[in-house]
Short mmCIF file of C-alpha atoms in Angstrom, two decimals:
data_model
loop_
_atom_site.label_atom_id
_atom_site.label_comp_id
_atom_site.label_asym_id
_atom_site.label_seq_id
_atom_site.Cartn_x
_atom_site.Cartn_y
_atom_site.Cartn_z
CA MET A 1 137.58 188.41 171.89
CA PHE A 2 137.48 187.30 168.26
CA ARG A 3 135.49 184.24 169.19
CA LYS A 4 132.97 186.32 171.10
CA SER A 5 132.37 188.65 168.21
CA SER A 6 131.94 185.84 165.70
CA LEU A 7 129.40 184.27 168.04
CA LEU A 8 127.59 187.57 168.13
CA VAL A 9 127.58 187.81 164.35
CA ALA A 10 126.25 184.26 164.17
CA ALA A 11 123.55 185.08 166.68
CA ILE A 12 122.49 188.22 164.84
CA SER A 13 122.33 186.50 161.47
CA PHE A 14 120.35 183.69 163.04
CA VAL A 15 117.84 186.17 164.43
CA LEU A 16 117.62 188.01 161.12
CA LEU A 17 117.13 184.82 159.17
CA PHE A 18 114.47 183.32 161.38
CA GLY A 19 112.99 186.63 162.44
CA SER A 20 112.18 187.44 158.85
CA VAL A 21 110.41 184.13 158.46
CA ALA A 22 108.35 184.84 161.56
CA PHE A 23 107.44 188.27 160.25
CA ALA A 24 106.02 186.93 157.05
CA LYS A 25 102.64 186.81 158.81
CA LYS A 26 101.15 189.95 160.24
CA ALA A 27 101.48 189.96 164.01
CA TYR A 28 98.93 191.67 166.22
CA VAL A 29 98.65 192.23 169.93
CA ASN A 30 95.29 191.76 171.59
CA GLY A 31 94.64 193.35 174.96
CA ILE A 32 92.60 191.28 177.40
CA ASP A 33 91.13 191.78 180.83
CA ALA A 34 92.60 188.68 182.45
CA ASN A 35 90.27 189.17 185.42
CA TYR A 36 87.17 188.45 183.36
CA PRO A 37 86.47 184.72 183.37
CA PRO A 38 85.09 182.91 181.39
CA PHE A 39 85.77 185.27 178.44
CA ALA A 40 89.39 186.00 179.30
CA TYR A 41 91.58 184.83 182.14
CA ILE A 42 94.99 183.30 182.86
CA ASP A 43 94.84 179.52 183.08
CA ALA A 44 96.69 177.20 185.46
CA ASN A 45 99.73 177.16 183.16
CA GLY A 46 99.97 180.93 183.22
CA LYS A 47 98.67 181.22 179.65
CA PRO A 48 95.86 183.49 178.46
CA ALA A 49 92.66 181.49 178.01
CA GLY A 50 88.92 181.87 177.73
CA PHE A 51 86.10 182.12 175.24
CA ASP A 52 87.46 185.24 173.54
CA VAL A 53 91.07 184.08 173.54
CA ASP A 54 90.14 180.78 171.87
CA SER A 55 87.92 182.62 169.39
CA LEU A 56 90.64 185.00 168.30
CA ASP A 57 93.23 182.21 168.05
CA TRP A 58 90.88 180.37 165.69
CA ILE A 59 90.26 183.52 163.61
CA ALA A 60 93.98 184.32 163.45
CA ASN A 61 94.69 180.80 162.29
CA LYS A 62 92.01 180.97 159.58
CA MET A 63 92.85 184.48 158.38
CA GLY A 64 96.61 183.97 158.44
CA PHE A 65 97.89 186.36 161.07
CA THR A 66 99.55 185.74 164.41
CA VAL A 67 98.26 187.15 167.63
CA GLU A 68 99.65 187.64 171.10
CA HIS A 69 97.27 188.14 174.00
CA LYS A 70 98.41 190.70 176.49
CA ALA A 71 96.81 191.15 179.89
CA MET A 72 96.04 194.82 180.48
CA GLU A 73 94.45 197.01 183.08
CA TRP A 74 90.86 197.33 181.90
CA SER A 75 90.20 200.92 182.88
CA THR A 76 92.94 202.15 180.52
CA ILE A 77 92.55 199.59 177.75
CA VAL A 78 90.88 201.86 175.16
CA GLN A 79 93.66 204.36 175.75
CA SER A 80 96.15 201.56 175.14
CA VAL A 81 94.61 200.84 171.72
CA VAL A 82 94.67 204.51 170.73
CA SER A 83 98.28 204.97 171.83
CA LYS A 84 99.27 201.83 169.87
CA LYS A 85 100.39 199.80 172.85
CA ILE A 86 98.05 197.09 171.59
CA ASP A 87 96.23 196.61 168.27
CA MET A 88 92.82 195.42 169.40
CA VAL A 89 90.62 194.49 172.31
CA TYR A 90 88.88 191.14 171.93
CA SER A 91 87.88 190.58 175.52
CA GLY A 92 84.23 190.90 176.43
CA MET A 93 84.07 194.55 175.47
CA SER A 94 80.59 196.04 175.28
CA ILE A 95 79.99 198.21 172.24
CA THR A 96 79.14 201.68 173.54
CA GLU A 97 78.75 205.08 171.90
CA GLU A 98 81.33 206.52 174.24
CA ARG A 99 83.98 203.99 173.20
CA ALA A 100 83.01 204.18 169.53
CA LYS A 101 84.20 207.79 169.54
CA GLN A 102 87.74 206.54 170.09
CA VAL A 103 87.83 203.12 168.43
CA ASN A 104 85.95 201.18 165.77
CA PHE A 105 84.01 198.06 166.66
CA SER A 106 83.57 194.82 164.74
CA ASP A 107 80.16 193.27 164.22
CA PRO A 108 78.64 192.17 167.53
CA TYR A 109 79.35 188.54 168.44
CA TRP A 110 77.69 188.16 171.83
CA LYS A 111 74.64 189.51 173.61
CA VAL A 112 75.12 189.98 177.29
CA ALA A 113 72.60 190.84 179.96
CA GLN A 114 73.60 193.11 182.80
CA VAL A 115 72.63 191.83 186.21
CA ILE A 116 72.52 192.73 189.87
CA ILE A 117 73.96 190.15 192.21
CA ALA A 118 73.64 189.75 195.98
CA LYS A 119 74.46 187.20 198.62
CA LYS A 120 72.33 184.08 198.34
CA GLY A 121 69.08 184.40 200.25
CA SER A 122 69.49 188.12 200.88
CA GLY A 123 65.96 188.82 199.70
CA LEU A 124 67.22 191.85 197.78
CA SER A 125 65.95 192.90 194.37
CA VAL A 126 67.06 195.18 191.55
CA GLU A 127 64.52 197.70 192.82
CA LYS A 128 66.03 197.66 196.32
CA ALA A 129 69.58 197.83 194.97
CA PHE A 130 68.76 200.98 193.00
CA LYS A 131 66.38 202.76 195.36
CA GLY A 132 67.25 201.51 198.83
CA GLY A 133 70.07 203.97 199.46
CA MET A 134 72.66 201.21 199.62
CA LYS A 135 76.13 200.74 198.28
CA LEU A 136 76.41 199.15 194.86
CA GLY A 137 79.65 197.56 193.67
CA VAL A 138 80.76 197.91 190.05
CA GLN A 139 83.97 197.44 188.04
CA SER A 140 85.59 200.75 187.12
CA GLY A 141 86.03 201.56 183.45
CA THR A 142 83.10 199.39 182.37
CA SER A 143 80.02 200.40 180.43
CA GLU A 144 77.79 199.60 183.40
CA ALA A 145 79.89 201.85 185.64
CA ASP A 146 79.34 204.78 183.25
CA MET A 147 75.66 204.13 182.95
CA LEU A 148 75.08 203.72 186.69
CA GLN A 149 77.03 206.88 187.42
CA ASN A 150 74.68 208.81 185.11
CA GLN A 151 71.56 207.23 186.61
CA ILE A 152 72.14 208.42 190.17
CA GLY A 153 69.36 210.75 191.27
CA LYS A 154 67.16 209.91 188.25
CA ASP A 155 63.76 208.21 188.83
CA GLY A 156 64.39 207.71 192.51
CA ASN A 157 67.78 206.02 192.15
CA ASN A 158 69.85 206.61 195.25
CA TYR A 159 72.73 204.17 195.49
CA GLU A 160 76.34 204.88 196.24
CA LEU A 161 78.76 203.33 193.76
CA LYS A 162 81.78 201.50 195.08
CA TYR A 163 84.38 200.84 192.40
CA TYR A 164 86.36 197.65 191.95
CA ASP A 165 89.21 196.61 189.69
CA SER A 166 87.45 193.48 188.55
CA ALA A 167 84.14 191.66 188.80
CA PRO A 168 85.61 188.87 191.00
CA LEU A 169 86.76 191.47 193.53
CA ALA A 170 83.25 192.90 193.72
CA ILE A 171 81.94 189.36 194.23
CA MET A 172 84.43 188.80 197.05
CA ASP A 173 83.23 191.97 198.77
CA ILE A 174 79.62 190.81 198.57
CA LEU A 175 80.68 187.59 200.26
CA ASN A 176 82.57 189.63 202.87
CA GLY A 177 79.43 191.67 203.48
CA ARG A 178 81.04 194.98 202.52
CA VAL A 179 78.58 195.76 199.75
CA PRO A 180 75.07 194.29 199.62
CA THR A 181 74.81 194.28 195.82
CA ALA A 182 76.96 194.63 192.72
CA ALA A 183 76.26 195.27 189.04
CA MET A 184 78.06 193.34 186.32
CA ASP A 185 77.72 191.36 183.11
CA ILE A 186 75.96 188.05 183.54
CA ALA A 187 79.01 186.03 182.43
CA PRO A 188 81.34 186.62 185.40
CA ALA A 189 78.37 186.30 187.78
CA GLU A 190 77.49 182.88 186.38
CA ASP A 191 81.14 181.90 186.44
CA ALA A 192 81.32 182.64 190.17
CA ILE A 193 78.15 180.66 190.83
CA LYS A 194 79.66 177.79 188.86
CA HIS A 195 82.65 177.98 191.21
CA GLY A 196 80.30 177.44 194.16
CA LYS A 197 80.36 181.02 195.39
CA ASP A 198 77.42 181.89 197.61
CA ILE A 199 75.87 184.59 195.43
CA GLU A 200 72.74 184.82 193.35
CA ILE A 201 71.54 186.88 190.43
CA VAL A 202 68.60 188.91 191.69
CA GLY A 203 67.64 190.34 188.32
CA GLU A 204 68.63 192.13 185.13
CA PHE A 205 68.82 195.85 184.59
CA GLY A 206 69.26 198.21 181.67
CA GLU A 207 69.38 197.13 178.07
CA PRO A 208 71.36 194.02 177.11
CA GLU A 209 74.69 194.91 175.56
CA PHE A 210 76.67 193.47 172.71
CA PHE A 211 80.30 192.50 172.76
CA GLY A 212 82.46 193.56 169.85
CA ILE A 213 86.13 193.74 168.99
CA ALA A 214 87.73 197.18 169.19
CA VAL A 215 90.43 198.37 166.79
CA ARG A 216 91.98 201.72 165.95
CA LYS A 217 89.92 203.98 163.69
CA GLU A 218 92.57 203.94 160.96
CA ASP A 219 92.99 200.15 160.91
CA LYS A 220 90.23 199.56 158.37
CA GLU A 221 91.87 196.49 156.89
CA LEU A 222 92.28 194.77 160.23
CA LEU A 223 88.64 195.41 161.04
CA GLU A 224 87.59 193.83 157.76
CA THR A 225 89.78 190.80 158.43
CA ILE A 226 88.30 190.38 161.89
CA ASN A 227 84.73 190.74 160.68
CA LYS A 228 85.32 188.13 158.02
CA GLY A 229 86.96 185.75 160.48
CA LEU A 230 84.19 186.32 163.00
CA LYS A 231 81.54 185.42 160.44
CA MET A 232 83.36 182.21 159.61
CA LEU A 233 83.79 181.32 163.25
CA MET A 234 80.13 181.82 164.12
CA ALA A 235 79.12 179.63 161.20
CA ASP A 236 81.58 176.91 162.20
CA PRO A 237 80.79 173.98 164.54
CA TYR A 238 83.70 175.18 166.68
CA TRP A 239 81.53 178.10 167.84
CA GLU A 240 79.15 175.68 169.59
CA GLU A 241 82.11 173.82 171.05
CA LEU A 242 83.44 177.05 172.51
CA LYS A 243 80.12 177.84 174.13
CA ALA A 244 79.92 174.36 175.64
CA LYS A 245 83.49 174.60 176.86
CA HIS A 246 83.41 178.04 178.47
CA LEU A 247 79.86 179.08 179.19
CA LYS A 248 77.15 177.70 181.37
CA ASP A 249 75.23 175.17 179.23
CA GLY A 250 76.25 177.27 176.28
CA ALA A 251 73.06 179.23 176.96
CA HIS A 252 72.92 182.39 174.98
CA MET B 1 92.85 174.74 203.54
CA GLN B 2 93.70 171.85 201.26
CA GLN B 3 92.00 173.67 198.40
CA GLN B 4 93.85 176.96 199.03
CA LEU B 5 97.22 175.25 199.27
CA SER B 6 96.74 173.40 196.04
CA VAL B 7 95.74 176.64 194.28
CA ILE B 8 98.86 178.37 195.60
CA LEU B 9 101.14 175.49 194.71
CA GLU B 10 99.71 175.30 191.23
CA ALA B 11 100.09 179.04 190.71
CA LEU B 12 103.49 179.41 192.36
CA PRO B 13 105.69 178.95 189.28
CA TYR B 14 103.63 181.58 187.46
CA ILE B 15 103.74 184.00 190.38
CA LEU B 16 107.45 183.43 191.01
CA GLU B 17 108.09 184.47 187.43
CA GLY B 18 106.43 187.70 188.53
CA ALA B 19 108.93 187.90 191.40
CA GLY B 20 111.63 188.03 188.73
CA VAL B 21 109.80 190.92 187.09
CA SER B 22 109.39 192.75 190.40
CA LEU B 23 113.08 192.28 191.19
CA ALA B 24 114.16 193.44 187.75
CA ILE B 25 112.10 196.60 188.22
CA VAL B 26 113.67 197.21 191.64
CA VAL B 27 117.25 196.57 190.51
CA PHE B 28 116.89 198.88 187.52
CA ALA B 29 115.16 201.59 189.54
CA MET B 30 117.77 201.43 192.31
CA ALA B 31 120.60 201.63 189.77
CA LEU B 32 119.06 204.57 187.91
CA GLY B 33 118.37 206.28 191.22
CA LEU B 34 121.97 205.76 192.29
CA LEU B 35 123.46 207.03 189.02
CA MET B 36 121.32 210.16 189.20
CA GLY B 37 121.20 210.54 192.96
CA ILE B 38 124.94 210.86 193.60
CA PRO B 39 125.61 213.71 191.14
CA MET B 40 122.42 215.39 192.34
CA ALA B 41 123.56 215.18 195.96
CA VAL B 42 126.98 216.60 195.05
CA GLY B 43 125.23 219.38 193.13
CA LEU B 44 122.96 220.12 196.08
CA VAL B 45 125.87 220.46 198.49
CA TYR B 46 128.60 222.03 196.37
CA GLY B 47 126.79 223.32 193.28
CA HIS B 48 126.06 226.78 191.96
CA PRO B 49 122.88 228.31 193.47
CA ILE B 50 121.03 227.99 190.15
CA LEU B 51 121.96 224.30 189.85
CA ARG B 52 120.86 223.76 193.44
CA ARG B 53 117.57 225.42 192.63
CA LEU B 54 117.01 223.17 189.61
CA ILE B 55 117.83 219.98 191.49
CA GLY B 56 115.63 221.16 194.33
CA LEU B 57 112.79 221.61 191.86
CA TYR B 58 113.28 218.08 190.51
CA VAL B 59 113.30 216.61 194.01
CA TRP B 60 110.25 218.63 194.99
CA PHE B 61 108.34 217.38 191.94
CA PHE B 62 109.15 213.70 192.30
CA ARG B 63 108.61 213.69 196.04
CA GLY B 64 105.40 215.65 195.77
CA VAL B 65 103.51 213.68 193.14
CA PRO B 66 102.10 210.24 193.97
CA ILE B 67 103.84 207.41 192.12
CA LEU B 68 100.55 206.20 190.74
CA VAL B 69 99.99 209.59 189.10
CA LEU B 70 103.56 209.62 187.77
CA MET B 71 103.09 206.18 186.22
CA PHE B 72 99.99 207.26 184.32
CA LEU B 73 101.57 210.57 183.40
CA PHE B 74 104.68 208.95 181.94
CA TYR B 75 103.18 205.77 180.52
CA PHE B 76 100.20 207.37 178.79
CA GLY B 77 101.62 210.83 178.22
CA ILE B 78 105.23 211.83 178.42
CA PHE B 79 106.80 208.69 176.93
CA ASP B 80 104.34 208.78 174.04
CA ALA B 81 104.98 212.47 173.47
CA LEU B 82 108.71 211.77 173.32
CA GLY B 83 108.05 209.06 170.75
CA LEU B 84 109.26 206.32 173.11
CA ASP B 85 107.43 203.05 172.76
CA LEU B 86 108.19 201.50 176.11
CA ASN B 87 106.62 198.37 177.47
CA ALA B 88 105.01 198.48 180.89
CA ILE B 89 107.99 197.02 182.74
CA SER B 90 110.49 199.53 181.32
CA ALA B 91 108.11 202.40 181.90
CA VAL B 92 107.55 201.45 185.52
CA SER B 93 111.28 200.90 186.09
CA ILE B 94 112.11 204.34 184.73
CA VAL B 95 109.38 206.11 186.69
CA LEU B 96 110.42 204.38 189.92
CA GLY B 97 114.08 205.13 189.09
CA LEU B 98 113.40 208.84 188.54
CA THR B 99 111.44 208.97 191.79
CA SER B 100 114.11 207.04 193.64
CA ALA B 101 116.76 209.48 192.35
CA ALA B 102 114.96 212.27 194.19
CA TYR B 103 114.93 210.30 197.45
CA GLN B 104 118.45 208.93 197.04
CA SER B 105 119.84 212.41 196.40
CA GLN B 106 118.54 213.32 199.85
CA ILE B 107 120.09 210.23 201.43
CA PHE B 108 123.50 211.07 199.90
CA ARG B 109 123.16 214.77 200.68
CA GLY B 110 122.59 213.96 204.33
CA ALA B 111 125.61 211.67 204.35
CA ILE B 112 127.87 214.25 202.66
CA GLN B 113 126.78 216.97 205.05
CA SER B 114 127.39 214.74 208.05
CA LEU B 115 131.10 214.60 207.24
CA PRO B 116 133.39 217.10 209.01
CA GLN B 117 133.48 220.38 207.08
CA GLY B 118 137.27 220.62 206.99
CA GLN B 119 137.86 217.56 204.84
CA LEU B 120 137.45 219.24 201.49
CA LYS B 121 139.69 222.10 202.64
CA ALA B 122 142.29 219.53 203.68
CA ALA B 123 142.03 217.91 200.24
CA ARG B 124 142.62 221.30 198.64
CA ALA B 125 145.63 221.81 200.88
CA LEU B 126 147.04 218.57 199.46
CA GLY B 127 146.71 220.07 196.00
CA MET B 128 143.56 218.26 194.93
CA SER B 129 140.94 219.97 192.84
CA ASP B 130 137.41 220.19 194.29
CA MET B 131 136.23 217.40 192.01
CA GLN B 132 139.12 215.15 193.01
CA GLY B 133 138.44 215.85 196.65
CA ILE B 134 134.77 215.00 196.28
CA ILE B 135 135.44 211.81 194.34
CA SER B 136 138.29 210.42 196.39
CA ILE B 137 137.72 211.84 199.89
CA ILE B 138 134.09 212.75 200.37
CA LEU B 139 132.11 210.18 198.38
CA PRO B 140 133.87 207.02 199.62
CA GLN B 141 132.90 207.97 203.15
CA ALA B 142 129.48 209.33 202.30
CA LEU B 143 128.46 206.26 200.31
CA ARG B 144 129.34 203.98 203.20
CA LEU B 145 127.23 206.09 205.49
CA SER B 146 124.34 205.93 203.01
CA ILE B 147 123.88 202.17 203.07
CA PRO B 148 121.29 202.10 205.89
CA GLY B 149 119.19 204.73 204.14
CA TRP B 150 119.72 202.92 200.89
CA SER B 151 118.42 199.60 202.22
CA ASN B 152 115.37 201.49 203.38
CA GLU B 153 114.96 202.80 199.84
CA TYR B 154 115.23 199.25 198.51
CA SER B 155 112.29 198.03 200.55
CA ILE B 156 110.23 201.11 199.64
CA ILE B 157 110.81 200.66 195.90
CA LEU B 158 110.08 196.96 196.10
CA LYS B 159 106.71 197.68 197.65
CA ASP B 160 106.01 200.53 195.25
CA SER B 161 106.74 198.17 192.36
CA ALA B 162 103.37 196.54 193.10
CA LEU B 163 101.84 199.68 191.59
CA ALA B 164 103.15 198.39 188.25
CA TYR B 165 99.82 196.63 188.25
CA VAL B 166 98.04 199.76 187.00
CA VAL B 167 99.88 199.71 183.68
CA GLY B 168 99.75 195.94 183.37
CA ALA B 169 103.35 194.97 184.06
CA MET B 170 103.35 191.29 184.97
CA ASP B 171 104.78 191.58 188.47
CA ILE B 172 103.96 189.53 191.56
CA PHE B 173 100.82 191.46 192.36
CA THR B 174 99.33 191.54 188.85
CA ARG B 175 99.79 187.80 188.45
CA THR B 176 98.35 187.14 191.88
CA HIS B 177 95.24 189.09 190.95
CA PHE B 178 94.83 187.08 187.73
CA VAL B 179 95.04 183.75 189.52
CA ALA B 180 92.61 185.00 192.16
CA SER B 181 90.08 186.00 189.50
CA ARG B 182 90.10 182.51 188.06
CA THR B 183 90.10 180.57 191.32
CA TYR B 184 88.29 182.97 193.70
CA GLU B 185 90.92 182.23 196.36
CA HIS B 186 91.74 185.90 196.90
CA LEU B 187 92.66 185.75 200.56
CA ALA B 188 95.09 182.84 200.32
CA LEU B 189 96.73 184.24 197.19
CA PHE B 190 97.16 187.76 198.58
CA ILE B 191 98.65 186.34 201.78
CA ASN B 192 101.03 184.39 199.57
CA ALA B 193 101.96 187.55 197.68
CA GLY B 194 102.55 189.35 200.97
CA VAL B 195 104.85 186.57 202.14
CA LEU B 196 106.80 186.73 198.86
CA TYR B 197 107.31 190.49 199.17
CA PHE B 198 108.32 190.00 202.79
CA ILE B 199 110.93 187.39 201.88
CA ILE B 200 112.39 189.48 199.06
CA THR B 201 112.58 192.53 201.33
CA LEU B 202 114.21 190.56 204.12
CA VAL B 203 116.84 188.96 201.88
CA GLY B 204 117.69 192.27 200.21
CA VAL B 205 117.99 194.18 203.48
CA LYS B 206 120.14 191.40 204.97
CA LEU B 207 122.46 191.55 201.95
CA LEU B 208 122.79 195.32 202.30
CA LEU B 209 123.49 194.93 206.01
CA ALA B 210 126.25 192.46 205.18
CA LEU B 211 127.62 194.94 202.65
CA GLU B 212 127.56 197.66 205.28
CA LYS B 213 129.60 195.48 207.66
CA LYS B 214 131.98 194.49 204.89
CA VAL B 215 132.86 198.02 203.79
CA ARG B 216 132.98 199.51 207.26
CA ILE B 217 136.16 201.46 207.90
CA PRO B 218 137.88 199.94 210.94
CA GLY B 219 137.98 202.26 213.90
CA TYR B 220 135.83 204.87 212.16
CA THR B 221 132.66 205.80 213.99
CA MET B 222 130.36 208.69 213.43
#
């Protein structure tokens, strides 16, 4: 009994000693959509990876904080920031007015076109996808889902939205022939094409969006830190490396 | 085929870690359900009418609301309001445990009511208090009779644990989805997940069956 308790005391003091060292740096939790390659996904070793994950790791290293990437369900991710389950979202998040009511965004770091995809050789177009009375796949909780929902019935738009949990699932359903077209950011579409999936981008729609990092309204200091780090990153050669590593030809 | 197999093999360690998470959720939920379910069943059978009413209300609520709704309600609402900062796994375990308590109370209630009525009277005649009679005469028999229903509950909770995905607990299903998003091998990976759930269900139910045989009272048949 005595031996057990002394072990426990030793263990606790060990944790206190080394825990305090670890807590010298500020530790933040970043929520990611791990179903959003190439910006954020889980790699073959079961570790978070991707363009955004690498970016934030670099910024954290430069700005002297530690960060843990936590895979979250995308449709509730803003809620998770607000209710302090995570501290930020650095994961291909489009800056939108709607979201900006609940969180603050960093400076934009990426411009992303929104595209319509279809099976290769389908002969479909953006026009047909919007006005042909067909089903249109989209990921729930995304900016494009909101926008498309509001556009139904305006200027001859008559599509029926079918919601998916992730862009890859919408892509799978196009391949299965369940939906003729789907709307998404260009990045996951290009990623699928890179993986040899039989889809094509039939055209862009809407205004291009900008990705930014979301933090809680009251976390002014964190936002400043991130903006500073982001500026440094985009001026660093590593930024080009990241593009080459994760994105098709690094094309912007 | 080659391609799919290599994806599965590569991802297996990562997904099996998720099996640990799924099992932990199930074990905790079953235990919480048991700890709450037994007193609730006793209350339902022997309790004061008001107590019975309250327990009935609890059961009605947790049986009537979809688990998915409960998970959102607790994870993004009630736990926050109570000032509890629970991670996804704990939150899911508690929600499934509270739900399971409602179902388990019904399993135990059925078992208690299937026992001959006179037993508690006989216990009283031996000078036992009601509580003593319930604890030492009624429950030992009722719990044995509950094992089949309980193994059913095990497989139901295990499958419901896949809903943990909506709050981002890293269970089998969540991890499977992540790997599928990176590799685009959805079909193979979801089949693999199905097989894993099947194996875990089978092993658990077999263990409970063995337990049922082990604790059977010789010569006692219902």
